[in-house]
């Protein structure tokens, strides 16, 4: 599939690239843009929050007749609306395919029997195509790893192979420690939403915690012993309430992106997610293309954004409602509900999936997140949100463990009841 996509790309002089505004989408776009640049193929890239008919209209009006249209991190679930595009289409995605695709080539792990929610991201998929274009593109593997980390994937099977290749090529190196960004330990613990601890956001408690451990300074400057001490203390905090997935996500291998301007993978992911949400996708792409011009601005923005997420998680904890089979909240104008939902299910209420329902202007956006343990028991949030949103006149989809939807205002309670019922059936309860 990757070779076939590379062949189609090579046959074109100009490519219209459309990708998603999260870390996986932005790393995918960075990979394909670098690969195209190196091949001397011109491109025009647009980053969008979702693929809907307005995006299709934009592609139709902006792509020239002979242009190739490449969708990254989207396109597999929207076969119906893509048929309006007359250009050749290549899809590099990891979402579950739905319907008959009008694309010339679809590169998607699900078509090879691999679960794209867990084992390879859109950036990994795009990286395989970049390597099929030129094996020298192995230096882009760090971006593929960042995309997978951004989507909270497992580093086994396909991701594991990409990681091994990246380590062998010196593109990525690995050390053990806390899986979070660099900086002053107290600052990082204060503004970092993951791991979400009982001291997160509370400077006084953080200072007391670090005093007891006798630790200070920068995360990256801690000795092996000091890092072990900090990681053990955090593991103990997590063991009280969170899932084993939360402990795994917080402590273990930390990836250093040797070729990228941002070395710490968690800082890179935070910067990309922030830029995407703040409509500064151009800044993210410039960093993904290894230009440092806007790096400091992006770092500051990411810290501010993470602080606001921590604030929203605190609000969500106060507003948490428990249904029969789901935890949820219904609110308005909340930012970063995807991150809020994933924190709620990992760290606060891990026995049930979490659904954040959030009205912004005249649309209600939904973000739902589960755990791998719940998926093993039968949870499929993509199905639950697609069906429940359809039932109230909206639309939705995504992955079994992470999905989203848009629904009309006024249908929130009906929608939640439907999701609760479907999840109950999936988990073999009510
Ligand atoms: O918006 P959020 O990050 O919560 O979306 C999670 C997943 O759900 C993404 O993979 C996204 O593509 C998918 N989604 C969808 N339909 C929507 C909203 C989100 O398929 N209306």
CSV table of C-alpha atoms and ligand atoms in Angstrom, one decimal:
chain,number,residue,atom,x,y,z
A,1,UNK,CA,0.0,0.0,0.0
A,2,UNK,CA,2.8,2.5,1.0
A,3,UNK,CA,4.7,1.7,-2.2
A,4,UNK,CA,1.6,2.2,-4.3
A,5,UNK,CA,0.8,5.5,-2.7
A,6,UNK,CA,4.4,6.6,-3.2
A,7,UNK,CA,4.1,5.7,-6.9
A,8,UNK,CA,0.9,7.9,-7.3
A,9,UNK,CA,2.6,10.8,-5.4
A,10,UNK,CA,5.7,10.6,-7.6
A,11,UNK,CA,3.5,10.9,-10.7
A,12,UNK,CA,2.4,14.4,-9.7
A,13,UNK,CA,4.0,17.8,-9.8
A,14,UNK,CA,1.8,19.4,-7.2
A,15,UNK,CA,0.0,18.0,-4.2
A,16,UNK,CA,-2.9,19.5,-2.1
A,17,UNK,CA,-2.3,18.2,1.4
A,18,UNK,CA,-5.1,18.3,4.0
A,19,UNK,CA,-4.3,17.1,7.5
A,20,UNK,CA,-5.8,17.1,11.1
A,21,UNK,CA,-5.0,19.8,13.7
A,22,UNK,CA,-3.8,17.5,16.5
A,23,UNK,CA,-0.2,16.3,17.2
A,24,UNK,CA,-0.7,13.2,15.0
A,25,UNK,CA,-2.1,15.2,12.1
A,26,UNK,CA,0.5,17.9,12.3
A,27,UNK,CA,3.4,15.4,12.5
A,28,UNK,CA,1.9,13.5,9.5
A,29,UNK,CA,1.7,16.8,7.6
A,30,UNK,CA,5.3,17.6,8.5
A,31,UNK,CA,6.5,14.2,7.3
A,32,UNK,CA,4.7,14.3,3.9
A,33,UNK,CA,5.7,18.0,3.3
A,34,UNK,CA,9.4,17.2,4.0
A,35,UNK,CA,9.2,14.1,1.8
A,36,UNK,CA,7.6,16.1,-1.0
A,37,UNK,CA,10.1,19.0,-0.7
A,38,UNK,CA,13.0,16.6,-0.9
A,39,UNK,CA,11.5,15.1,-4.1
A,40,UNK,CA,11.0,18.6,-5.6
A,41,UNK,CA,7.2,18.1,-5.7
A,42,UNK,CA,5.4,21.3,-4.8
A,43,UNK,CA,2.6,21.3,-2.3
A,44,UNK,CA,-0.1,23.4,-0.6
A,45,UNK,CA,-1.1,22.3,2.9
A,46,UNK,CA,-4.1,23.1,5.0
A,47,UNK,CA,-4.7,21.9,8.5
A,48,UNK,CA,-8.4,21.4,9.6
A,49,UNK,CA,-10.1,20.3,12.8
A,50,UNK,CA,-12.3,17.7,11.0
A,51,UNK,CA,-13.1,16.6,7.5
A,52,UNK,CA,-16.6,17.8,6.5
A,53,UNK,CA,-18.3,19.2,3.4
A,54,UNK,CA,-16.8,22.6,3.9
A,55,UNK,CA,-13.3,21.1,3.6
A,56,UNK,CA,-14.3,19.2,0.5
A,57,UNK,CA,-15.6,22.5,-1.0
A,58,UNK,CA,-12.3,24.2,-0.1
A,59,UNK,CA,-10.3,21.4,-1.8
A,60,UNK,CA,-12.5,21.6,-4.9
A,61,UNK,CA,-12.0,25.4,-5.1
A,62,UNK,CA,-8.3,25.4,-4.4
A,63,UNK,CA,-6.9,22.3,-6.1
A,64,UNK,CA,-6.0,22.6,-9.8
A,65,UNK,CA,-7.1,19.9,-12.2
A,66,UNK,CA,-3.9,17.9,-12.3
A,67,UNK,CA,-3.2,18.2,-8.5
A,68,UNK,CA,-3.1,15.1,-6.3
A,69,UNK,CA,-5.1,15.5,-3.1
A,70,UNK,CA,-3.5,13.8,0.0
A,71,UNK,CA,-5.5,13.5,3.2
A,72,UNK,CA,-3.6,12.6,6.3
A,73,UNK,CA,-5.1,11.4,9.6
A,74,UNK,CA,-8.6,11.6,8.1
A,75,UNK,CA,-10.6,10.5,5.1
A,76,UNK,CA,-11.2,6.8,5.8
A,77,UNK,CA,-14.5,7.4,7.6
A,78,UNK,CA,-15.9,10.0,5.1
A,79,UNK,CA,-16.0,8.1,1.8
A,80,UNK,CA,-19.4,9.6,0.9
A,81,UNK,CA,-18.4,13.2,1.0
A,82,UNK,CA,-15.1,12.7,-0.8
A,83,UNK,CA,-16.8,11.6,-4.0
A,84,UNK,CA,-17.3,15.3,-4.8
A,85,UNK,CA,-13.6,15.7,-5.5
A,86,UNK,CA,-12.7,14.9,-9.1
A,87,UNK,CA,-8.9,14.9,-8.5
A,88,UNK,CA,-6.9,11.8,-7.7
A,89,UNK,CA,-6.9,11.2,-3.9
A,90,UNK,CA,-4.5,9.4,-1.6
A,91,UNK,CA,-5.5,8.8,2.0
A,92,UNK,CA,-2.9,8.2,4.7
A,93,UNK,CA,-5.0,7.4,7.7
A,94,UNK,CA,-5.5,5.1,10.7
A,95,UNK,CA,-9.2,5.6,11.4
A,96,UNK,CA,-11.6,2.7,10.8
A,97,UNK,CA,-12.6,2.7,7.1
A,98,UNK,CA,-16.3,3.2,6.4
A,99,UNK,CA,-17.9,2.7,2.9
A,100,UNK,CA,-16.3,2.5,-0.5
A,101,UNK,CA,-13.5,5.0,-0.9
A,102,UNK,CA,-13.3,7.0,-4.1
A,103,UNK,CA,-9.5,7.4,-3.4
A,104,UNK,CA,-6.9,6.0,-5.8
A,105,UNK,CA,-4.9,4.6,-2.8
A,106,UNK,CA,-5.9,4.2,0.8
A,107,UNK,CA,-3.0,3.4,3.2
A,108,UNK,CA,-4.6,2.4,6.4
A,109,UNK,CA,-3.5,-0.3,8.9
A,110,UNK,CA,-7.0,-1.5,9.4
A,111,UNK,CA,-7.0,-2.8,5.8
A,112,UNK,CA,-4.0,-4.9,6.7
A,113,UNK,CA,-5.7,-6.2,9.9
A,114,UNK,CA,-3.8,-3.9,12.2
A,115,UNK,CA,-5.7,-1.8,14.8
A,116,UNK,CA,-4.8,1.8,14.0
A,117,UNK,CA,-6.1,3.0,17.3
A,118,UNK,CA,-3.3,1.3,19.2
A,119,UNK,CA,-0.5,0.1,16.9
A,120,UNK,CA,0.3,2.7,14.3
A,121,UNK,CA,-0.8,6.3,13.9
A,122,UNK,CA,-1.4,8.5,10.9
A,123,UNK,CA,2.2,9.8,11.3
A,124,UNK,CA,3.5,6.2,11.3
A,125,UNK,CA,1.5,5.5,8.2
A,126,UNK,CA,2.7,8.6,6.5
A,127,UNK,CA,6.3,7.8,7.5
A,128,UNK,CA,6.0,4.4,5.7
A,129,UNK,CA,5.0,6.2,2.6
A,130,UNK,CA,7.8,8.8,3.0
A,131,UNK,CA,10.2,5.9,3.3
A,132,UNK,CA,8.8,4.3,0.2
A,133,UNK,CA,9.4,7.6,-1.6
A,134,UNK,CA,13.0,7.6,-0.4
A,135,UNK,CA,14.7,5.3,2.2
A,136,UNK,CA,16.7,8.4,3.3
A,137,UNK,CA,13.5,9.7,4.9
A,138,UNK,CA,14.3,7.4,7.9
A,139,UNK,CA,15.4,10.7,9.6
A,140,UNK,CA,11.7,11.6,9.8
A,141,UNK,CA,11.0,8.6,12.1
A,142,UNK,CA,11.1,10.9,15.2
A,143,UNK,CA,7.9,12.7,13.9
A,144,UNK,CA,6.2,9.3,13.5
A,145,UNK,CA,7.0,8.5,17.1
A,146,UNK,CA,5.8,11.9,18.3
A,147,UNK,CA,2.5,11.3,16.4
A,148,UNK,CA,2.0,7.9,18.1
A,149,UNK,CA,2.8,9.4,21.5
A,150,UNK,CA,0.3,12.2,20.8
A,151,UNK,CA,-2.4,9.6,20.1
A,152,UNK,CA,-1.4,7.7,23.3
A,153,UNK,CA,-0.6,4.6,21.3
A,154,UNK,CA,1.4,1.4,22.3
A,155,UNK,CA,5.0,1.2,21.2
A,156,UNK,CA,4.7,-2.4,20.1
A,157,UNK,CA,4.1,-4.2,16.8
A,158,UNK,CA,4.3,-1.6,13.9
A,159,UNK,CA,5.1,1.3,16.2
A,160,UNK,CA,7.8,-0.9,17.8
A,161,UNK,CA,9.3,-1.6,14.4
A,162,UNK,CA,9.4,2.1,13.6
A,163,UNK,CA,10.9,2.9,17.0
A,164,UNK,CA,13.6,0.2,16.6
A,165,UNK,CA,14.5,1.6,13.1
A,166,UNK,CA,14.6,5.1,14.5
A,167,UNK,CA,16.9,4.1,17.4
A,168,UNK,CA,19.2,2.1,15.0
A,169,UNK,CA,19.4,5.2,12.7
A,170,UNK,CA,20.2,7.4,15.7
A,171,UNK,CA,17.1,9.4,15.1
A,172,UNK,CA,15.6,8.6,18.5
A,173,UNK,CA,17.2,7.7,21.7
A,174,UNK,CA,15.5,6.3,24.8
A,175,UNK,CA,16.0,6.7,28.5
A,176,UNK,CA,13.9,5.6,31.5
A,177,UNK,CA,12.1,8.2,33.5
A,178,UNK,CA,9.0,10.3,33.9
A,179,UNK,CA,7.1,10.6,30.6
A,180,UNK,CA,6.6,14.3,30.6
A,181,UNK,CA,8.2,17.5,29.3
A,182,UNK,CA,11.5,19.1,30.4
A,183,UNK,CA,11.8,22.2,32.6
A,184,UNK,CA,11.9,23.0,36.3
A,185,UNK,CA,10.4,20.0,38.1
A,186,UNK,CA,8.0,22.1,40.2
A,187,UNK,CA,6.8,24.1,37.1
A,188,UNK,CA,6.3,21.0,35.0
A,189,UNK,CA,4.3,19.2,37.8
A,190,UNK,CA,2.2,22.4,38.1
A,191,UNK,CA,1.2,22.8,34.5
A,192,UNK,CA,1.4,19.3,33.1
A,193,UNK,CA,-2.0,17.6,32.7
A,194,UNK,CA,-0.6,14.1,32.4
A,195,UNK,CA,0.2,12.5,34.8
A,196,UNK,CA,-2.7,14.2,36.6
A,197,UNK,CA,-1.9,13.9,40.3
A,198,UNK,CA,-3.5,15.1,43.5
A,199,UNK,CA,-0.9,17.9,43.6
A,200,UNK,CA,-1.2,19.0,39.9
A,201,UNK,CA,-1.8,22.7,39.6
A,202,UNK,CA,-1.2,23.3,43.4
A,203,UNK,CA,2.2,25.0,43.8
A,204,UNK,CA,2.2,24.7,47.6
A,205,UNK,CA,1.5,21.0,47.6
A,206,UNK,CA,4.1,20.5,44.9
A,207,UNK,CA,6.8,22.3,46.8
A,208,UNK,CA,6.0,20.2,49.9
A,209,UNK,CA,6.1,17.0,47.9
A,210,UNK,CA,9.5,17.9,46.4
A,211,UNK,CA,10.8,19.1,49.7
A,212,UNK,CA,10.0,15.7,51.3
A,213,UNK,CA,11.9,14.0,48.4
A,214,UNK,CA,14.7,16.6,48.6
A,215,UNK,CA,14.5,17.3,44.9
A,216,UNK,CA,14.7,20.5,42.9
A,217,UNK,CA,16.0,21.8,39.5
A,218,UNK,CA,15.4,20.7,36.0
A,219,UNK,CA,13.8,17.3,35.1
A,220,UNK,CA,16.5,16.7,32.5
A,221,UNK,CA,19.3,17.3,35.1
A,222,UNK,CA,18.1,14.8,37.6
A,223,UNK,CA,20.6,12.0,38.3
A,224,UNK,CA,19.4,8.4,37.6
A,225,UNK,CA,18.8,7.9,41.4
A,226,UNK,CA,16.9,11.2,41.7
A,227,UNK,CA,14.7,10.3,38.8
A,228,UNK,CA,14.0,6.9,40.3
A,229,UNK,CA,12.9,8.5,43.5
A,230,UNK,CA,10.6,11.0,41.8
A,231,UNK,CA,9.1,8.3,39.5
A,232,UNK,CA,8.5,6.0,42.5
A,233,UNK,CA,6.8,8.7,44.5
A,234,UNK,CA,4.6,9.5,41.5
A,235,UNK,CA,3.8,5.8,40.9
A,236,UNK,CA,2.7,5.5,44.5
A,237,UNK,CA,0.3,8.5,44.1
A,238,UNK,CA,-1.0,6.9,40.8
A,239,UNK,CA,-1.5,3.5,42.3
A,240,UNK,CA,-4.1,4.9,44.8
A,241,UNK,CA,-6.6,5.7,42.1
A,242,UNK,CA,-5.5,5.5,38.5
A,243,UNK,CA,-5.4,2.7,36.0
A,244,UNK,CA,-2.3,0.6,35.2
A,245,UNK,CA,-2.5,2.3,31.8
A,246,UNK,CA,-2.0,5.7,33.6
A,247,UNK,CA,1.1,4.4,35.4
A,248,UNK,CA,2.4,3.0,32.1
A,249,UNK,CA,1.7,6.3,30.4
A,250,UNK,CA,3.5,8.3,33.1
A,251,UNK,CA,6.6,6.2,33.8
A,252,UNK,CA,8.8,4.3,31.5
A,253,UNK,CA,10.7,4.9,28.3
A,254,UNK,CA,11.1,8.6,27.4
A,255,UNK,CA,12.0,9.3,23.7
A,256,UNK,CA,14.5,11.9,22.7
A,257,UNK,CA,14.0,13.2,19.2
A,258,UNK,CA,17.6,13.8,18.2
A,259,UNK,CA,16.9,15.3,14.8
A,260,UNK,CA,14.0,17.7,15.8
A,261,UNK,CA,14.3,21.2,17.2
A,262,UNK,CA,12.3,20.0,20.3
A,263,UNK,CA,14.1,17.0,21.7
A,264,UNK,CA,11.6,15.8,24.4
A,265,UNK,CA,8.8,14.0,22.7
A,266,UNK,CA,6.2,15.2,25.3
A,267,UNK,CA,7.2,18.8,24.8
A,268,UNK,CA,6.9,18.3,21.0
A,269,UNK,CA,3.4,16.7,21.4
A,270,UNK,CA,2.3,19.6,23.7
A,271,UNK,CA,3.5,22.2,21.3
A,272,UNK,CA,1.8,20.5,18.3
A,273,UNK,CA,-1.5,20.1,20.1
A,274,UNK,CA,-1.4,23.6,21.3
A,275,UNK,CA,-0.6,25.1,17.9
A,276,UNK,CA,-3.4,23.0,16.3
A,277,UNK,CA,-5.9,24.2,18.8
A,278,UNK,CA,-4.8,27.8,18.7
A,279,UNK,CA,-5.1,28.0,15.0
A,280,UNK,CA,-1.3,28.3,14.7
A,281,UNK,CA,-0.8,25.2,12.6
A,282,UNK,CA,1.7,27.1,10.5
A,283,UNK,CA,4.0,27.4,13.5
A,284,UNK,CA,3.7,23.7,14.2
A,285,UNK,CA,4.5,22.9,10.6
A,286,UNK,CA,7.5,25.2,10.6
A,287,UNK,CA,8.8,23.3,13.7
A,288,UNK,CA,8.0,20.0,12.0
A,289,UNK,CA,10.0,21.2,9.1
A,290,UNK,CA,12.9,21.9,11.5
A,291,UNK,CA,12.7,25.7,11.5
A,292,UNK,CA,13.4,27.2,14.9
A,293,UNK,CA,12.1,30.7,14.2
A,294,UNK,CA,8.9,30.5,16.2
A,295,UNK,CA,10.0,27.8,18.7
A,296,UNK,CA,10.2,30.0,21.8
A,297,UNK,CA,6.8,31.6,21.1
A,298,UNK,CA,5.4,28.0,20.6
A,299,UNK,CA,6.9,26.8,23.9
A,300,UNK,CA,5.3,29.7,25.8
A,301,UNK,CA,2.0,29.1,24.2
A,302,UNK,CA,2.1,25.3,25.0
A,303,UNK,CA,2.8,26.0,28.7
A,304,UNK,CA,-0.1,28.5,28.9
A,305,UNK,CA,-2.4,26.0,27.1
A,306,UNK,CA,-1.4,23.2,29.4
A,307,UNK,CA,-2.2,25.4,32.4
A,308,UNK,CA,-5.7,26.0,31.0
A,309,UNK,CA,-6.2,22.3,30.5
A,310,UNK,CA,-5.3,21.7,34.1
A,311,UNK,CA,-7.9,24.3,35.1
A,312,UNK,CA,-10.5,22.6,32.9
A,313,UNK,CA,-9.8,19.2,34.5
A,314,UNK,CA,-10.4,20.7,37.9
A,315,UNK,CA,-13.8,22.1,36.6
A,316,UNK,CA,-14.6,18.7,35.1
A,317,UNK,CA,-13.9,16.9,38.4
A,318,UNK,CA,-16.4,19.2,40.1
A,319,UNK,CA,-19.0,18.7,37.3
A,320,UNK,CA,-18.5,14.9,36.9
A,321,UNK,CA,-21.8,13.0,36.5
A,322,UNK,CA,-22.0,9.2,36.7
A,323,UNK,CA,-24.5,7.3,34.5
A,324,UNK,CA,-25.1,3.6,34.5
A,325,UNK,CA,-22.1,2.8,32.3
A,326,UNK,CA,-20.4,6.1,31.5
A,327,UNK,CA,-18.9,9.1,33.4
A,328,UNK,CA,-19.8,12.4,31.7
A,329,UNK,CA,-20.1,16.1,31.9
A,330,UNK,CA,-22.4,18.5,30.0
A,331,UNK,CA,-20.9,22.0,29.7
A,332,UNK,CA,-20.4,25.0,27.5
A,333,UNK,CA,-17.3,26.7,26.0
A,334,UNK,CA,-14.8,24.4,27.6
A,335,UNK,CA,-11.5,24.1,25.7
A,336,UNK,CA,-9.6,20.9,25.1
A,337,UNK,CA,-12.4,18.5,26.0
A,338,UNK,CA,-10.5,15.6,24.4
A,339,UNK,CA,-7.6,16.0,26.8
A,340,UNK,CA,-10.1,16.5,29.7
A,341,UNK,CA,-11.9,13.3,28.8
A,342,UNK,CA,-8.7,11.3,28.5
A,343,UNK,CA,-7.5,12.5,31.9
A,344,UNK,CA,-10.9,11.8,33.5
A,345,UNK,CA,-10.9,8.2,32.3
A,346,UNK,CA,-7.2,7.5,33.0
A,347,UNK,CA,-6.8,9.3,36.4
A,348,UNK,CA,-10.2,10.1,38.0
A,349,UNK,CA,-12.9,7.6,37.1
A,350,UNK,CA,-11.2,4.7,35.3
A,351,UNK,CA,-13.9,2.1,35.5
A,352,UNK,CA,-16.2,3.7,32.9
A,353,UNK,CA,-15.5,5.5,29.6
A,354,UNK,CA,-15.8,9.3,29.9
A,355,UNK,CA,-17.9,11.5,27.6
A,356,UNK,CA,-17.5,15.3,27.6
A,357,UNK,CA,-20.4,17.1,26.0
A,358,UNK,CA,-19.6,20.8,25.2
A,359,UNK,CA,-21.7,23.4,23.5
A,360,UNK,CA,-19.6,25.9,21.5
A,361,UNK,CA,-21.8,28.5,19.7
A,362,UNK,CA,-24.6,26.6,18.0
A,363,UNK,CA,-23.0,23.2,17.9
A,364,UNK,CA,-22.5,20.7,20.7
A,365,UNK,CA,-19.1,18.9,20.4
A,366,UNK,CA,-18.5,15.6,22.1
A,367,UNK,CA,-15.2,13.9,23.0
A,368,UNK,CA,-15.3,10.4,24.5
A,369,UNK,CA,-12.3,8.4,25.8
A,370,UNK,CA,-12.0,4.9,27.1
A,371,UNK,CA,-9.1,2.7,28.4
A,372,UNK,CA,-7.5,-0.3,26.7
A,373,UNK,CA,-8.9,-2.5,29.5
A,374,UNK,CA,-12.5,-1.4,28.6
A,375,UNK,CA,-11.8,-1.9,24.9
A,376,UNK,CA,-10.7,-5.5,25.7
A,377,UNK,CA,-14.1,-5.9,27.4
A,378,UNK,CA,-16.0,-4.9,24.3
A,379,UNK,CA,-16.0,-1.1,24.4
A,380,UNK,CA,-16.2,0.6,20.9
A,381,UNK,CA,-16.7,4.3,21.4
A,382,UNK,CA,-16.6,5.0,17.6
A,383,UNK,CA,-19.7,2.8,17.1
A,384,UNK,CA,-21.4,4.2,20.3
A,385,UNK,CA,-20.9,7.8,19.3
A,386,UNK,CA,-21.7,7.3,15.6
A,387,UNK,CA,-25.0,5.6,16.5
A,388,UNK,CA,-26.0,7.8,19.4
A,389,UNK,CA,-25.2,11.0,17.4
A,390,UNK,CA,-27.1,9.7,14.4
A,391,UNK,CA,-30.1,9.1,16.6
A,392,UNK,CA,-30.2,12.8,17.6
A,393,UNK,CA,-29.5,14.2,14.2
A,394,UNK,CA,-25.7,14.6,14.6
A,395,UNK,CA,-22.6,12.7,13.3
A,396,UNK,CA,-19.6,11.1,14.9
A,397,UNK,CA,-17.0,8.4,14.8
A,398,UNK,CA,-13.3,7.9,15.5
A,399,UNK,CA,-11.6,5.0,17.2
A,400,UNK,CA,-12.8,2.3,19.7
A,401,UNK,CA,-10.8,4.0,22.5
A,402,UNK,CA,-11.2,7.6,21.5
A,403,UNK,CA,-14.0,9.1,19.5
A,404,UNK,CA,-15.9,12.3,18.9
A,405,UNK,CA,-19.2,13.6,17.6
A,406,UNK,CA,-21.2,16.8,16.8
A,407,UNK,CA,-24.8,17.0,17.9
A,408,UNK,CA,-27.6,19.6,17.8
A,409,UNK,CA,-28.1,21.8,20.9
A,410,UNK,CA,-30.9,20.5,23.1
A,411,UNK,CA,-30.2,16.8,22.4
A,412,UNK,CA,-27.4,16.4,25.1
A,413,UNK,CA,-29.4,14.4,27.6
A,414,UNK,CA,-31.0,12.2,25.0
A,415,UNK,CA,-27.6,11.6,23.4
A,416,UNK,CA,-25.9,10.7,26.7
A,417,UNK,CA,-28.7,8.2,27.5
A,418,UNK,CA,-28.2,6.6,24.1
A,419,UNK,CA,-24.4,6.4,24.5
A,420,UNK,CA,-24.9,5.0,28.1
A,421,UNK,CA,-27.3,2.3,26.7
A,422,UNK,CA,-25.0,1.3,23.8
A,423,UNK,CA,-21.9,1.2,26.0
A,424,UNK,CA,-23.9,-1.0,28.5
A,425,UNK,CA,-24.6,-3.4,25.7
A,426,UNK,CA,-21.0,-3.4,24.6
A,427,UNK,CA,-19.8,-4.1,28.1
A,428,UNK,CA,-22.4,-6.8,28.6
A,429,UNK,CA,-24.3,-4.8,31.3
A,430,UNK,CA,-27.6,-3.1,31.1
B,1,LIG,O1,-12.5,15.7,18.8
B,1,LIG,P1,-11.9,14.5,19.5
B,1,LIG,O2,-10.4,14.7,19.6
B,1,LIG,O3,-12.5,14.1,20.7
B,1,LIG,O4,-12.0,13.3,18.4
B,1,LIG,C1,-11.6,12.0,18.7
B,1,LIG,C2,-11.7,11.2,17.5
B,1,LIG,O5,-13.0,11.2,17.0
B,1,LIG,C3,-10.8,11.7,16.3
B,1,LIG,O6,-10.2,10.5,15.8
B,1,LIG,C4,-11.8,12.3,15.3
B,1,LIG,O7,-11.4,12.1,14.0
B,1,LIG,C5,-13.1,11.5,15.6
B,1,LIG,N1,-14.3,12.3,15.4
B,1,LIG,C6,-15.2,12.0,14.4
B,1,LIG,N2,-16.4,12.7,14.2
B,1,LIG,C7,-16.6,13.9,14.9
B,1,LIG,C8,-15.6,14.3,15.9
B,1,LIG,C9,-14.5,13.5,16.1
B,1,LIG,O8,-15.1,10.9,13.7
B,1,LIG,N3,-17.7,14.6,14.6
